[in-house]
XYZ file of C-alpha atoms in Angstrom:
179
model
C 20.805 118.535 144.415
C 23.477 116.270 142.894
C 25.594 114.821 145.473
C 29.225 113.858 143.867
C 30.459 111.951 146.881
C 28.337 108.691 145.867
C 30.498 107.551 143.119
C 33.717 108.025 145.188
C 31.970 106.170 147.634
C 31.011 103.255 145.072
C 34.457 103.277 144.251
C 36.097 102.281 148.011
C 33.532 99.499 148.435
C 34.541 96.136 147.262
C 32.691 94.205 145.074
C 31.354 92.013 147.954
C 29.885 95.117 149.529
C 28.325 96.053 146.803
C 26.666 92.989 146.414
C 25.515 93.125 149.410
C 24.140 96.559 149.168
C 22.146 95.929 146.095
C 20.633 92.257 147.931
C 19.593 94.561 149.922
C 18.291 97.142 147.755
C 16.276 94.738 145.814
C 14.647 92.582 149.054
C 13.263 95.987 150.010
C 11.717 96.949 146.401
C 10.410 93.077 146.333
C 8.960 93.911 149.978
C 6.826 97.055 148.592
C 3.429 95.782 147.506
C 4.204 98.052 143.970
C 6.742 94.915 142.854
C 3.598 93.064 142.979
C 1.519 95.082 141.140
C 3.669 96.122 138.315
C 3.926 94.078 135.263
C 6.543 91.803 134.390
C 9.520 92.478 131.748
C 10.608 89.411 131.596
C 7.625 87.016 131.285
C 6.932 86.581 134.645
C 4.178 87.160 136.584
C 4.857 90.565 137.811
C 8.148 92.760 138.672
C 8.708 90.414 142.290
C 9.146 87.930 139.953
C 12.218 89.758 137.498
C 13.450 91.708 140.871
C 13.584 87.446 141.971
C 15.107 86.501 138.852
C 17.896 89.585 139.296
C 18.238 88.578 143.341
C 19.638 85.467 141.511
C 21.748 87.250 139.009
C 23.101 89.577 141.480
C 23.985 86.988 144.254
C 25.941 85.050 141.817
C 30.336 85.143 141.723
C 30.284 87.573 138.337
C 28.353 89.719 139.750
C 28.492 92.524 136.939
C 27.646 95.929 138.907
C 27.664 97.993 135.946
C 24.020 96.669 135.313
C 22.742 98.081 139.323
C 25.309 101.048 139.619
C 22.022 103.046 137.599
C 19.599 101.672 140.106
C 21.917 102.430 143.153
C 22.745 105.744 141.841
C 19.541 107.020 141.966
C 18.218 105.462 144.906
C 21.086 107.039 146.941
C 20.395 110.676 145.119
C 16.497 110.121 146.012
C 14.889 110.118 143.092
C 11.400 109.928 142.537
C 9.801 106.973 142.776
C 8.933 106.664 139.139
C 12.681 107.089 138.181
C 13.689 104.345 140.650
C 11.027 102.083 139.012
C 12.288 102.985 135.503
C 16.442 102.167 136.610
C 14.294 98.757 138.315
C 13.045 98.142 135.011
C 16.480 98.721 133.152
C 18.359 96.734 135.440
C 15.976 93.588 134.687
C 15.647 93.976 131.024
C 18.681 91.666 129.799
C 18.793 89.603 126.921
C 17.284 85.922 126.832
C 19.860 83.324 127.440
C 20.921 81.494 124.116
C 19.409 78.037 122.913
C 20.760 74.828 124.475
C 22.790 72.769 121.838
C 20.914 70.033 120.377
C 22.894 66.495 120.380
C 22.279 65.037 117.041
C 21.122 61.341 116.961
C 23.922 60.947 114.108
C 27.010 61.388 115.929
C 29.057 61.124 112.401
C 27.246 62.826 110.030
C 26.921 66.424 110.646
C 23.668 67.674 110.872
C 22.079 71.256 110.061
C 19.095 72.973 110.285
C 17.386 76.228 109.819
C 13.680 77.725 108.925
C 14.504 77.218 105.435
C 14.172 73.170 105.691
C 11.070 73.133 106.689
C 7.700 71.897 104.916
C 4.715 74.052 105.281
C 3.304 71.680 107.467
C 1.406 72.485 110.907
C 3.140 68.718 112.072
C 6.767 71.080 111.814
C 5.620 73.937 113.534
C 6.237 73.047 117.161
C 10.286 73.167 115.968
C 10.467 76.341 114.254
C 10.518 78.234 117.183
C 13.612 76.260 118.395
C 14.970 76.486 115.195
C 14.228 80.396 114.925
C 15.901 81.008 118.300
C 19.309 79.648 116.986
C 19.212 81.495 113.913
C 18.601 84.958 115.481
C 21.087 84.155 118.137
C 20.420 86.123 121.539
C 16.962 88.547 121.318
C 15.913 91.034 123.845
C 13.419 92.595 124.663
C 11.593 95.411 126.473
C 14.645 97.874 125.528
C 13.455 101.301 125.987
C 13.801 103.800 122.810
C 14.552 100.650 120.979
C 12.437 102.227 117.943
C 13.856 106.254 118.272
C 16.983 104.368 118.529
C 17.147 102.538 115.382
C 14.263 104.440 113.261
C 14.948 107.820 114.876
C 16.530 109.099 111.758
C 14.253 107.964 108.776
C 12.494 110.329 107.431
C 9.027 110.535 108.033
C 8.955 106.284 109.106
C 5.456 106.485 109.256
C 4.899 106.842 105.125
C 7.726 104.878 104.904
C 6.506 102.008 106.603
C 3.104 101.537 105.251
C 4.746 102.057 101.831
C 7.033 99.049 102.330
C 3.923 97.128 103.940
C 2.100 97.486 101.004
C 5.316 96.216 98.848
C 5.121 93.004 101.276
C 1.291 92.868 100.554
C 1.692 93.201 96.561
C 2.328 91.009 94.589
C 1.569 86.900 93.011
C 3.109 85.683 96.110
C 3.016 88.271 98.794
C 5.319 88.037 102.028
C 2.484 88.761 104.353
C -1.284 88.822 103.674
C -4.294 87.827 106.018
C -3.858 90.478 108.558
């Protein structure tokens, strides 16, 4: 049973309450022993630990409720429990905050760097990562139907993609080899 008063009810709340509501929403789902048990989507330990992370997110001044109204929405039609965890799981994926700026020793020459300037040497390899994150910009991850998404319409993508990872294995100086 769909109830249609919810939204009209989402709409006469301020922001503030709805803050509020969704604190509380996600101290209860932290309090069920499941939000310990469930894995993490954002690196952490478990789901406590994202539903923390969001507690933080949420209780902040921009407060963006377009990222819980999913979650709320389907907690206040009652929705099975494995829906509610799925709009949990939604509501913490977000994308990883971009790299810190890196103050350059050489305050008058300007400085740039990207994978491409750097030796094949294990000593460098501790930076690329670093270096990887700024040229990719923002990543996310754990987006679900990330791949029927993007690769939905290709054509039988399972022949297509072994044909292109033999292309990368071919080759005098193939892109990938050793596994």
């Amino acid at each position: 049973m769909k109830n249609r008063a919810y939204p009209a009810l989402q709409t006469r709340l301020t922001n503030l309450h709805l803050q509020n509501l969704t604190l509380d929403l996600l101290l209860a789902l932290q309090g069920l022993r499941a939000s310990r048990l469930l894995s993490s989507r954002g690196g952490g330990k478990n789901l406590f630990s994202d539903l923390a992370k969001l507690n933080s997110l949420v209780n902040a001044d921009d407060f963006d409720f377009d990222r819980i109204r999913p979650l709320l929405n389907a907690v206040l039609a009652n929705k099975p429990d494995s829906k509610i965890w799925d709009k949990v799981y939604n509501a913490i994926t977000e994308s990883t905050p971009p790299p810190r700026p890196i103050a350059s020793s050489l305050q008058q020459t300007p400085w740039l760097r990207n994978t491409s300037s750097f030796a094949n040497s294990s000593e460098h390899r501790k930076y690329v990562d670093d270096v990887l994150k700024e040229e990719l910009g923002p990543m996310y991850v754990g987006l679900r139907g990330f791949d029927q998404t993007y690769f939905g319409a290709v054509a039988d993508l399972e022949t297509a993609s072994e044909a292109f990872f033999k292309q990368c294995l071919g080759g005098g100086d193939p892109f990938f080899d050793d596994g």
